[in-house]
mmCIF file of C-alpha atoms in Angstrom:
data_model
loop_
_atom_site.group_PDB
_atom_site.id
_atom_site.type_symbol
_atom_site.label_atom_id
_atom_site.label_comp_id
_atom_site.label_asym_id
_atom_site.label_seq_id
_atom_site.Cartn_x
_atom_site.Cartn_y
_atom_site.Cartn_z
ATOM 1 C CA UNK A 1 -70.069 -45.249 32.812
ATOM 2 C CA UNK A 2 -68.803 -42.078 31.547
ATOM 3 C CA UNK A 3 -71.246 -39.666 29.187
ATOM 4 C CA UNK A 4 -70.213 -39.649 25.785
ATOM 5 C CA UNK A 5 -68.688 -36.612 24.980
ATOM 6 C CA UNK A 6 -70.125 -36.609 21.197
ATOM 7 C CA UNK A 7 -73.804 -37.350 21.925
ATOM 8 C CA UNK A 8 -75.329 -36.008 18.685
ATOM 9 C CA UNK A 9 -72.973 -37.910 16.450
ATOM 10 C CA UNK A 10 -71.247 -40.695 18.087
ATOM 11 C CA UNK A 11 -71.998 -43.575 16.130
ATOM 12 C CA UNK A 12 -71.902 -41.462 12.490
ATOM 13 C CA UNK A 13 -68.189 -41.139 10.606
ATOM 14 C CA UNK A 14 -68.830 -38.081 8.875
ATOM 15 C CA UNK A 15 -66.039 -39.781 6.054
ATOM 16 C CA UNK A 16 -68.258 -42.687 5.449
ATOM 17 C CA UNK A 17 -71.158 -40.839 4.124
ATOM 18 C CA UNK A 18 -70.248 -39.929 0.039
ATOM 19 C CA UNK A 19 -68.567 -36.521 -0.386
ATOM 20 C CA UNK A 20 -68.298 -34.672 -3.301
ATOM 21 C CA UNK A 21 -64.617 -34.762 -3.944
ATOM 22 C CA UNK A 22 -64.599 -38.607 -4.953
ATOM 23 C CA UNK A 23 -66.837 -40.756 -7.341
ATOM 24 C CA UNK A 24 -68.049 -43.244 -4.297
ATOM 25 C CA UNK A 25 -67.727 -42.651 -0.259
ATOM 26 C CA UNK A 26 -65.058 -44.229 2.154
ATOM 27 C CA UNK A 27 -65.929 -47.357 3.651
ATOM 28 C CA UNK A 28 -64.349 -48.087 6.982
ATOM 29 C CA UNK A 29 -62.992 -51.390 7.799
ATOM 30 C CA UNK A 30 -64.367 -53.142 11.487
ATOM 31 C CA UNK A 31 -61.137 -54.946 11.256
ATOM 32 C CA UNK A 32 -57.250 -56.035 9.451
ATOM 33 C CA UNK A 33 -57.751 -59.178 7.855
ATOM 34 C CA UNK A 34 -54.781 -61.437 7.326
ATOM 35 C CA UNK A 35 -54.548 -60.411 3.327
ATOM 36 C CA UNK A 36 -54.236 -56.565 4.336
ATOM 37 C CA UNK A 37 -51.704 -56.646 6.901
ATOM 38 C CA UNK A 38 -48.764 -58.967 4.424
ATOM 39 C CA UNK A 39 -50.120 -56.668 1.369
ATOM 40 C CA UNK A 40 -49.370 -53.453 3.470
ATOM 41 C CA UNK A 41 -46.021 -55.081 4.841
ATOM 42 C CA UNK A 42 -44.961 -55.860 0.814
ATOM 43 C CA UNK A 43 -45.819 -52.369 -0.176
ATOM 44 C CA UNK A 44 -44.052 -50.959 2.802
ATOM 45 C CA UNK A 45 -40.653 -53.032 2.391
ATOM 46 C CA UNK A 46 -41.204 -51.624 -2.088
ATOM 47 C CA UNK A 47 -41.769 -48.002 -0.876
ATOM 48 C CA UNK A 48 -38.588 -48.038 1.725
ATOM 49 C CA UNK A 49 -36.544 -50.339 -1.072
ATOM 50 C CA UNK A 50 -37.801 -47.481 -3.285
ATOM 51 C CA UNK A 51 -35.596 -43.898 -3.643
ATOM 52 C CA UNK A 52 -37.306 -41.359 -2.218
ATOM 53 C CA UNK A 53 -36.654 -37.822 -3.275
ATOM 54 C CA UNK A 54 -37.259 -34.330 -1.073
ATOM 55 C CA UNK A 55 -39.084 -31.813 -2.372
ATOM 56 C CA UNK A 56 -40.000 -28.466 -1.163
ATOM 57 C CA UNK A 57 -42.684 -26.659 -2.312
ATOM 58 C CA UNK A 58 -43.900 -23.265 -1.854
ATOM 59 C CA UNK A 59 -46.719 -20.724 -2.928
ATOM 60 C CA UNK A 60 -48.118 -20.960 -6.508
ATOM 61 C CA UNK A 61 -51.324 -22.503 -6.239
ATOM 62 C CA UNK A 62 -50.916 -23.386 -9.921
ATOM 63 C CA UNK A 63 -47.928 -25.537 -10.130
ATOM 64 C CA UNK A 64 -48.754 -26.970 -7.155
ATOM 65 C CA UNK A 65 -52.961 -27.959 -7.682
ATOM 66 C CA UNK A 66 -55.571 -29.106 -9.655
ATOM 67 C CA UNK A 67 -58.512 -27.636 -9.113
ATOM 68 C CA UNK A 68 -60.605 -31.099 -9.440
ATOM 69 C CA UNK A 69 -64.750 -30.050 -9.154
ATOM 70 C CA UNK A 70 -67.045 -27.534 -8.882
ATOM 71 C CA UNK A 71 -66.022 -25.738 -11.890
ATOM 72 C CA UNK A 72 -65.974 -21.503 -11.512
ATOM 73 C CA UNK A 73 -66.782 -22.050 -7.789
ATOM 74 C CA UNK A 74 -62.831 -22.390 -7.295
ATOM 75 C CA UNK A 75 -61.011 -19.647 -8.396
ATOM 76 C CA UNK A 76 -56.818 -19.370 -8.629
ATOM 77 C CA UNK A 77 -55.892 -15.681 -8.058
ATOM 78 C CA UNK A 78 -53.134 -12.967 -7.617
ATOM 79 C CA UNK A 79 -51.263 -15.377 -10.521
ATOM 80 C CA UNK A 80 -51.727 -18.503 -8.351
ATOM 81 C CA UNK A 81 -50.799 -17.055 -4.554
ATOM 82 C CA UNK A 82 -54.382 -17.684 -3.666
ATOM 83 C CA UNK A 83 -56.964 -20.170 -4.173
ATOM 84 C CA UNK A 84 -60.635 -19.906 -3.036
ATOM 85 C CA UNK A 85 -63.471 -22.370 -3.293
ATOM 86 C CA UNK A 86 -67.425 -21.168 -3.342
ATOM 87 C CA UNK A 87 -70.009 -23.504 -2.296
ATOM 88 C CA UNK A 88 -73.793 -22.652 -3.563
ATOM 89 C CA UNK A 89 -77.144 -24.559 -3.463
ATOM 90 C CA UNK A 90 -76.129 -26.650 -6.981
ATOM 91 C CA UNK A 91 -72.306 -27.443 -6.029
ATOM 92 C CA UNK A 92 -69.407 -27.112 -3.631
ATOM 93 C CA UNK A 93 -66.042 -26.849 -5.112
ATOM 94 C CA UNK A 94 -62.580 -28.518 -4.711
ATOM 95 C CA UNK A 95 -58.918 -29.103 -5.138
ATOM 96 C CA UNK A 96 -56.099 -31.790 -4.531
ATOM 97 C CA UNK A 97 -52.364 -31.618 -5.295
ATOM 98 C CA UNK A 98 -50.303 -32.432 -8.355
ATOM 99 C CA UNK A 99 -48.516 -34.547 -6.021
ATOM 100 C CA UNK A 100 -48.508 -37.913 -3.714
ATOM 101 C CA UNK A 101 -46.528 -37.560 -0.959
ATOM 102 C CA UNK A 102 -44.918 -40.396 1.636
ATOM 103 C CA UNK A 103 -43.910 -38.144 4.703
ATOM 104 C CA UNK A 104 -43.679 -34.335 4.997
ATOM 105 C CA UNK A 105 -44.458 -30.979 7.041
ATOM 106 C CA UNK A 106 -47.325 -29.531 4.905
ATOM 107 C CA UNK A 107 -48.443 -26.044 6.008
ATOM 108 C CA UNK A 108 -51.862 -24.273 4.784
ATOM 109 C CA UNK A 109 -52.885 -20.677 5.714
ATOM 110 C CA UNK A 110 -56.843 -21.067 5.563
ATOM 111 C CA UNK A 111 -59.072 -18.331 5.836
ATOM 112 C CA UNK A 112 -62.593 -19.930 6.613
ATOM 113 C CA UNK A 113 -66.426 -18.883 5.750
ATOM 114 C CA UNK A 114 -67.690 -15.818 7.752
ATOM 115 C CA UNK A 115 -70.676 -14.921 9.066
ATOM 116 C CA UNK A 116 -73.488 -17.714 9.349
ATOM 117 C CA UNK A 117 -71.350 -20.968 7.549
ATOM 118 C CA UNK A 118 -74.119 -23.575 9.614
ATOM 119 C CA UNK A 119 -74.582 -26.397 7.657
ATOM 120 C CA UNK A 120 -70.994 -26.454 5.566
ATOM 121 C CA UNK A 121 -68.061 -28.267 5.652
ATOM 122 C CA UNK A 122 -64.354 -26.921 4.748
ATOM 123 C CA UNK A 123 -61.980 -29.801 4.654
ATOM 124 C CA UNK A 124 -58.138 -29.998 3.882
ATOM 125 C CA UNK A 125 -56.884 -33.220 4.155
ATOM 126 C CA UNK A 126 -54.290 -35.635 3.442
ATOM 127 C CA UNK A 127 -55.395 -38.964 1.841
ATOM 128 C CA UNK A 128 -54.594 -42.029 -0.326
ATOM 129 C CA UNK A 129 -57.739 -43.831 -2.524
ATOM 130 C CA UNK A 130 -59.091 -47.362 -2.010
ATOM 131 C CA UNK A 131 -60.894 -49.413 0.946
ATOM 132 C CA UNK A 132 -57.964 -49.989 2.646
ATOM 133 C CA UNK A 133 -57.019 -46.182 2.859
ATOM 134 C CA UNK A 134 -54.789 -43.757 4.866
ATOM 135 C CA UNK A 135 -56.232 -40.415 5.673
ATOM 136 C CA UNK A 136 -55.217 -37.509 7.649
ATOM 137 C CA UNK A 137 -58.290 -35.129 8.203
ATOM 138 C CA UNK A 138 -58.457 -31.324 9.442
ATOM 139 C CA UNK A 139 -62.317 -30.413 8.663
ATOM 140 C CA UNK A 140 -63.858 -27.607 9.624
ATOM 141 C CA UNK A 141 -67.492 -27.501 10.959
ATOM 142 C CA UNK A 142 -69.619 -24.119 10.033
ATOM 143 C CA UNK A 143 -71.808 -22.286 13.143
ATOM 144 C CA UNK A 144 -74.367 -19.891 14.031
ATOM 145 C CA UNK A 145 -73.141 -16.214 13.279
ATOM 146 C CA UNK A 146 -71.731 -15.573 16.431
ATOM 147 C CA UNK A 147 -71.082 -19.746 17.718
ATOM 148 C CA UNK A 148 -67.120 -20.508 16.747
ATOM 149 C CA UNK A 149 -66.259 -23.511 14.693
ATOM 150 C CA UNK A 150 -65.642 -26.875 15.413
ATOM 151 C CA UNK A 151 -62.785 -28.423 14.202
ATOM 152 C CA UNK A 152 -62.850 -32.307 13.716
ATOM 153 C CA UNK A 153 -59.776 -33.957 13.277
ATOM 154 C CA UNK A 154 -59.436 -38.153 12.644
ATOM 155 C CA UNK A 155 -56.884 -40.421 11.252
ATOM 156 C CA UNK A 156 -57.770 -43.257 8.905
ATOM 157 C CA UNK A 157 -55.262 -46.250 8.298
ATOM 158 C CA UNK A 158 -55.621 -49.118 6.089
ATOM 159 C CA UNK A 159 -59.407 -48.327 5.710
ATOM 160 C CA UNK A 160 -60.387 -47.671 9.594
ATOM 161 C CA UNK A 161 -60.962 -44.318 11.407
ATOM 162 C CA UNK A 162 -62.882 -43.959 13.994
ATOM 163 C CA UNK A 163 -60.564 -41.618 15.798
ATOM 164 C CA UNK A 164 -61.857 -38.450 16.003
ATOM 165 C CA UNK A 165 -60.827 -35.589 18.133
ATOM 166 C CA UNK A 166 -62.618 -31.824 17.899
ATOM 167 C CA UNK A 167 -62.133 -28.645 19.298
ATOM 168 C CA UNK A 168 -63.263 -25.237 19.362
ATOM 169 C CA UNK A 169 -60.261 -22.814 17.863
ATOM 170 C CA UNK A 170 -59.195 -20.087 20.767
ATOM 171 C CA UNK A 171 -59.489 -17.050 17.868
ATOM 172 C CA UNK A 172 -61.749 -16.668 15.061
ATOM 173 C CA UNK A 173 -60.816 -18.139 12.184
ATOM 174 C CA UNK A 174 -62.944 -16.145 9.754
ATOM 175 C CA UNK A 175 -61.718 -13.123 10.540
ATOM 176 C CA UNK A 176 -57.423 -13.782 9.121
ATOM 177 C CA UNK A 177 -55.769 -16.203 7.520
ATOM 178 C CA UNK A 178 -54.183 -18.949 9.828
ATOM 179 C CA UNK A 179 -51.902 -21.473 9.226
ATOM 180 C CA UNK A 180 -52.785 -25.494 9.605
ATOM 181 C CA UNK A 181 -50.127 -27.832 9.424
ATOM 182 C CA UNK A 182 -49.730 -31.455 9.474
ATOM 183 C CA UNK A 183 -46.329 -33.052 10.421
ATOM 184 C CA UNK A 184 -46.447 -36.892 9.210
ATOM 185 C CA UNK A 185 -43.019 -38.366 10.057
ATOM 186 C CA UNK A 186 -42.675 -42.493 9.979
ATOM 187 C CA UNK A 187 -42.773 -42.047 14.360
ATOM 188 C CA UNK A 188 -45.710 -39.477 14.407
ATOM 189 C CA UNK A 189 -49.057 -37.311 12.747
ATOM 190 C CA UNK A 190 -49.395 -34.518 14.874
ATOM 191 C CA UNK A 191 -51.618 -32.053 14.400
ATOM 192 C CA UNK A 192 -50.907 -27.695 14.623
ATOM 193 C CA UNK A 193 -52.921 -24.574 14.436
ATOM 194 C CA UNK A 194 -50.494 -21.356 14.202
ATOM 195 C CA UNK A 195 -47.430 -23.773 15.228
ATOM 196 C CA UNK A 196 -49.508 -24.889 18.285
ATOM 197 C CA UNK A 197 -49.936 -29.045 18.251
ATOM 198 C CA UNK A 198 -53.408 -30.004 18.769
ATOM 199 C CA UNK A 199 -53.473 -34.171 18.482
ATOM 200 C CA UNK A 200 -49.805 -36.801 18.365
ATOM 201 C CA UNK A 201 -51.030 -39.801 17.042
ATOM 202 C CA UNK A 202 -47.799 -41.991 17.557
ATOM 203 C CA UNK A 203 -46.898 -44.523 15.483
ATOM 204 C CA UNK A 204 -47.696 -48.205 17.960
ATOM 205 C CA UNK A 205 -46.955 -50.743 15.639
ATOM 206 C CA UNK A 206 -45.205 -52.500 17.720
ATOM 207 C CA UNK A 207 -48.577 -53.199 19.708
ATOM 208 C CA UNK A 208 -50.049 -54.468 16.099
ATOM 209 C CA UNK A 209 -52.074 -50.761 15.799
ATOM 210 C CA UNK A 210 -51.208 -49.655 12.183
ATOM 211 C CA UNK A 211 -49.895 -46.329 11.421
ATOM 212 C CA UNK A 212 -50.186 -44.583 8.148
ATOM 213 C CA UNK A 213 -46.582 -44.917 6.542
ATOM 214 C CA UNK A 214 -47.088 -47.120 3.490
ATOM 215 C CA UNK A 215 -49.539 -45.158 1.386
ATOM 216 C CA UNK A 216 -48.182 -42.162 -0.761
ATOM 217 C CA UNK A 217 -51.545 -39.453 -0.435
ATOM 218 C CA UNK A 218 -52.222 -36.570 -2.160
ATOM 219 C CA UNK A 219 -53.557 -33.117 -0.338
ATOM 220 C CA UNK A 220 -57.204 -32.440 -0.685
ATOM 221 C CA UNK A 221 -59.545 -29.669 0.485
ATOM 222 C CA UNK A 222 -63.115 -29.235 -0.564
ATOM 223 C CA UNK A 223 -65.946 -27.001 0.758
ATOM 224 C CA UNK A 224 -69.423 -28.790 0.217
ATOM 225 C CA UNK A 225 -72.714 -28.873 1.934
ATOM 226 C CA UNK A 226 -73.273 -31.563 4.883
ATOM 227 C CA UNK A 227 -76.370 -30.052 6.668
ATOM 228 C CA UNK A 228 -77.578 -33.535 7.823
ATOM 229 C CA UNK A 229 -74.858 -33.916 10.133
ATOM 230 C CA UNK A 230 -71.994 -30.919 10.409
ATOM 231 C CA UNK A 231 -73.871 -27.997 12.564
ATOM 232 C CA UNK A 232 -75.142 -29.629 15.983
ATOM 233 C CA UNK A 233 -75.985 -33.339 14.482
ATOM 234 C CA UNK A 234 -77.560 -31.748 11.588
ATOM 235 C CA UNK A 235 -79.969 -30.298 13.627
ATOM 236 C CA UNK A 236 -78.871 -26.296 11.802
ATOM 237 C CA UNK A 237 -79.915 -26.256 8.072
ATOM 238 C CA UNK A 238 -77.911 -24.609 5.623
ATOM 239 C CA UNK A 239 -79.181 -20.920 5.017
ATOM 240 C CA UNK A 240 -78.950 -20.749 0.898
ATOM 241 C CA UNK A 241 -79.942 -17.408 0.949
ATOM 242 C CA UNK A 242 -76.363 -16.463 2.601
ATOM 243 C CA UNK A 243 -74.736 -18.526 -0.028
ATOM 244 C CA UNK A 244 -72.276 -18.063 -2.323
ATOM 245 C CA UNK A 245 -70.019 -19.420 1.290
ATOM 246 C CA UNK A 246 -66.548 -18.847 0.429
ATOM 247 C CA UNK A 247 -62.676 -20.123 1.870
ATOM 248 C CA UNK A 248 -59.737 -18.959 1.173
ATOM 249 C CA UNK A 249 -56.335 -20.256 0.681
ATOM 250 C CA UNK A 250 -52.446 -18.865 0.437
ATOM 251 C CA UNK A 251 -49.325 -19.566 1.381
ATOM 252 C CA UNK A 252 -48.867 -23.400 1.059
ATOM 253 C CA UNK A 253 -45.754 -24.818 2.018
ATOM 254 C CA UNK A 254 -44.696 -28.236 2.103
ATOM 255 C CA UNK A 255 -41.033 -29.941 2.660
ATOM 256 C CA UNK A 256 -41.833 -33.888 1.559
ATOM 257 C CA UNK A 257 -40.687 -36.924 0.232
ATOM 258 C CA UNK A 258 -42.388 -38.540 -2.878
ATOM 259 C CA UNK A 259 -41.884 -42.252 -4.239
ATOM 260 C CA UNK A 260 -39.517 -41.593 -7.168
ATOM 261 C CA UNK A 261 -36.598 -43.405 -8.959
ATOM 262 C CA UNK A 262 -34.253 -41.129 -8.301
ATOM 263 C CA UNK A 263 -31.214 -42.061 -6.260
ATOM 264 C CA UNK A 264 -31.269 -39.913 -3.008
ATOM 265 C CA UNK A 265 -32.872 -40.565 0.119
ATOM 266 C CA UNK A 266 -35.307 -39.357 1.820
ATOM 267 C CA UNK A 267 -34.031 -39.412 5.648
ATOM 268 C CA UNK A 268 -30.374 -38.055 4.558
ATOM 269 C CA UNK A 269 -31.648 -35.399 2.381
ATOM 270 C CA UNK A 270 -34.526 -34.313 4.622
ATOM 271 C CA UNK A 271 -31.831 -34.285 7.782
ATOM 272 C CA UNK A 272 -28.189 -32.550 7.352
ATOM 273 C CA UNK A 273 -27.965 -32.943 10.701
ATOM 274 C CA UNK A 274 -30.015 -34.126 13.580
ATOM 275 C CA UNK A 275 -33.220 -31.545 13.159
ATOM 276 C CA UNK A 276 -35.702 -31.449 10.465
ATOM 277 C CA UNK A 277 -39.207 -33.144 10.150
ATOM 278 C CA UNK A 278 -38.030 -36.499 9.372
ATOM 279 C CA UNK A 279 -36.872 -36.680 13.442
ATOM 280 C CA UNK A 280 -39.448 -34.314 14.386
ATOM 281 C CA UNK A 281 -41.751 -35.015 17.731
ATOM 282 C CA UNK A 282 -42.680 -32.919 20.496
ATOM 283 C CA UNK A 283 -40.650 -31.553 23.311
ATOM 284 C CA UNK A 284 -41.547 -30.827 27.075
ATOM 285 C CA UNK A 285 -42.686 -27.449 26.148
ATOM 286 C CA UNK A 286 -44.622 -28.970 22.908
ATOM 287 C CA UNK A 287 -46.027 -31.813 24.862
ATOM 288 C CA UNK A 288 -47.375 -28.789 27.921
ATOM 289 C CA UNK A 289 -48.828 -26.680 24.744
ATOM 290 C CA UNK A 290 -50.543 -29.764 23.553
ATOM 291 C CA UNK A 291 -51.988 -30.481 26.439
ATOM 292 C CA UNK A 292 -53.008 -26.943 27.320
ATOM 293 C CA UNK A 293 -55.328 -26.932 24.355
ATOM 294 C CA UNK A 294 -56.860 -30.227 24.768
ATOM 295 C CA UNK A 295 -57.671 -29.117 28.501
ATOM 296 C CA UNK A 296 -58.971 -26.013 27.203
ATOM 297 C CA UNK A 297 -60.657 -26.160 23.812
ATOM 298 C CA UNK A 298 -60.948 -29.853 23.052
ATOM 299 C CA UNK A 299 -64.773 -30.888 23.231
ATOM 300 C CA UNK A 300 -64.649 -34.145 21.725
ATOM 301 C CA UNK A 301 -62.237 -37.693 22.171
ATOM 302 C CA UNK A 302 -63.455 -40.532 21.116
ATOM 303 C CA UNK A 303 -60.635 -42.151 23.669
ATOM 304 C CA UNK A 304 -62.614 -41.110 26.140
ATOM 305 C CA UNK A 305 -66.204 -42.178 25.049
ATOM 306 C CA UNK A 306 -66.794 -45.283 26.684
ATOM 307 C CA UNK A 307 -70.653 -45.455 25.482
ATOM 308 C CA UNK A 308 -69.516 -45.678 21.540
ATOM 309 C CA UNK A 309 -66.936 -47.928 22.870
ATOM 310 C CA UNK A 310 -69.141 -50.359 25.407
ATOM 311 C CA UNK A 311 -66.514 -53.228 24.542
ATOM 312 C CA UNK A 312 -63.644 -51.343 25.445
ATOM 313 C CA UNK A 313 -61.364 -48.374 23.934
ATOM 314 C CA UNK A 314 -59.538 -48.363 20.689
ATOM 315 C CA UNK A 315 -56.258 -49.951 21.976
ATOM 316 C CA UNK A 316 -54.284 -46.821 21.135
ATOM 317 C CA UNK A 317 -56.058 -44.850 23.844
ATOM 318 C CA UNK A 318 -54.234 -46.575 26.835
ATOM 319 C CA UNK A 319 -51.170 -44.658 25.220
ATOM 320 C CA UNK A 320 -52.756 -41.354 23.864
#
């Protein structure tokens, strides 16, 4: 039997413990049941009956958020081309978009907590609300001064994750803005840092796994305290006396399709021709980037972690 890769944490979802951007914590589903799977094949056949309209959004931080907790601690600046959030010893801070989205290539420029950030948690995600959730997570683990960040990715649908991935960046984020992107196209999520693809998590419906295409979500990001668990298993306290910890943010862009009763489509307005994001995957020279980082800097897959899994993979792993 193979080590587990994730010793420290393996049988802990980090989303299933309550965070401070919602009113009650994320429980994950063991399985589909019956009821789910023809409720999520009625909403699917409304939502592709449904217009969908394009919409490409760039920059102002005000049009674009709401700055949803934390008060002060999340400040819109240089007339809403950057956002930060503050996390201190009463409250983290946070943010989610104006709008849901149902497909899209959303790009963030993120510049993350320098210096000793042990103990915190900076997460931009995508997400719907509900038991039966989707979720699409980038979350970024603090260090040690001097350690590099971990960054845990996963991939929730209809209430189950499970699927987490992590990695240790190959520059220091802390030091310049970089840009974190999530391509979510009704074949693939896939994952980039700088334009780089990290993680492809294909859409294998066809093999009854269920892939995150019938729940509009809205883009989050929070910074909050999760010294029980984020730096080394929780065994690296948060050091309050380094605190305010602060992120930055600029330069969103996002080209997506929202449910909407207007009377254009989504697939012919998103692709004039045979490009765009709605086609998008990765080619030979994508696919040989991908797997240079995962070879390189990837230090966690839970498809390869046969001792969380005694009973056998997640059935998506045979393809991944």
């Amino acid at each position: 039997m193979a080590p587990s890769l994730f010793p420290f944490t393996y049988i802990v979802n980090p989303r299933s413990r309550p965070n401070p951007h919602t009113a009650s914590s994320y429980p994950t589903l063991a399985t589909t049941t019956t009821t789910t799977i023809i409720t999520t094949m009625a909403i699917r056949f409304l939502l592709v009956a449904c217009s969908l309209v394009v919409i490409a959004s760039a920059g102002n931080f005000y049009q674009e958020f709401d700055v949803t907790w934390g008060d002060d601690r999340a400040k819109n600046l240089d007339n809403g081309q950057l956002l930060t959030l503050s996390l201190d010893k009463a409250s983290g801070s946070g943010f989610q978009s104006k709008n849901q989205y149902l497909f899209g290539k959303i790009d963030m420029q993120i510049k993350l907590v320098p210096g000793n950030s042990a103990g915190t948690v900076t997460a931009y995600y995508l997400s719907s609300q509900g038991p039966t959730h989707d979720e699409i997570d980038f979350e970024f683990l603090g260090n040690l001064s001097g350690d590099p960040y971990t960054l845990h990715t996963n991939v929730f649908t209809q209430g189950k994750g499970n699927r987490e991935m992590q990695f240790k960046l190959w520059f220091d984020p802390t030091e310049d803005f970089h840009t974190y992107s999530i391509l979510w196209n009704p074949r693939h999520v896939i994952f980039m840092v700088d334009g780089t693809p990290i993680r492809d998590f294909k859409n294998l419906e066809s093999r009854g796994i269920a892939f995150p295409n019938s729940q509009p979500m809205r883009i989050y990001s929070s910074l909050w305290n999760a010294d029980d668990w984020a730096t080394r298993g929780g065994l690296v306290k948060t050091d309050w006396s380094k605190a305010p910890f602060t992120a930055s943010y600029r330069n969103f862009k996002a080209d997506t399709c929202v449910p909407s009763s207007a009377t254009s489509e989504c697939a012919s307005n998103s692709v004039p021709s045979n490009g765009g994001w709605w086609n998008q995957e990765l080619d030979s020279m994508g696919q040989q980037r991908m797997k240079w980082v995962q070879k390189n800097y990837m230090i966690y897959n839970y498809c390869s972690d046969l001792k969380r899994f005694p009973q056998g993979l997640p059935p998506e792993c045979s393809t991944a």
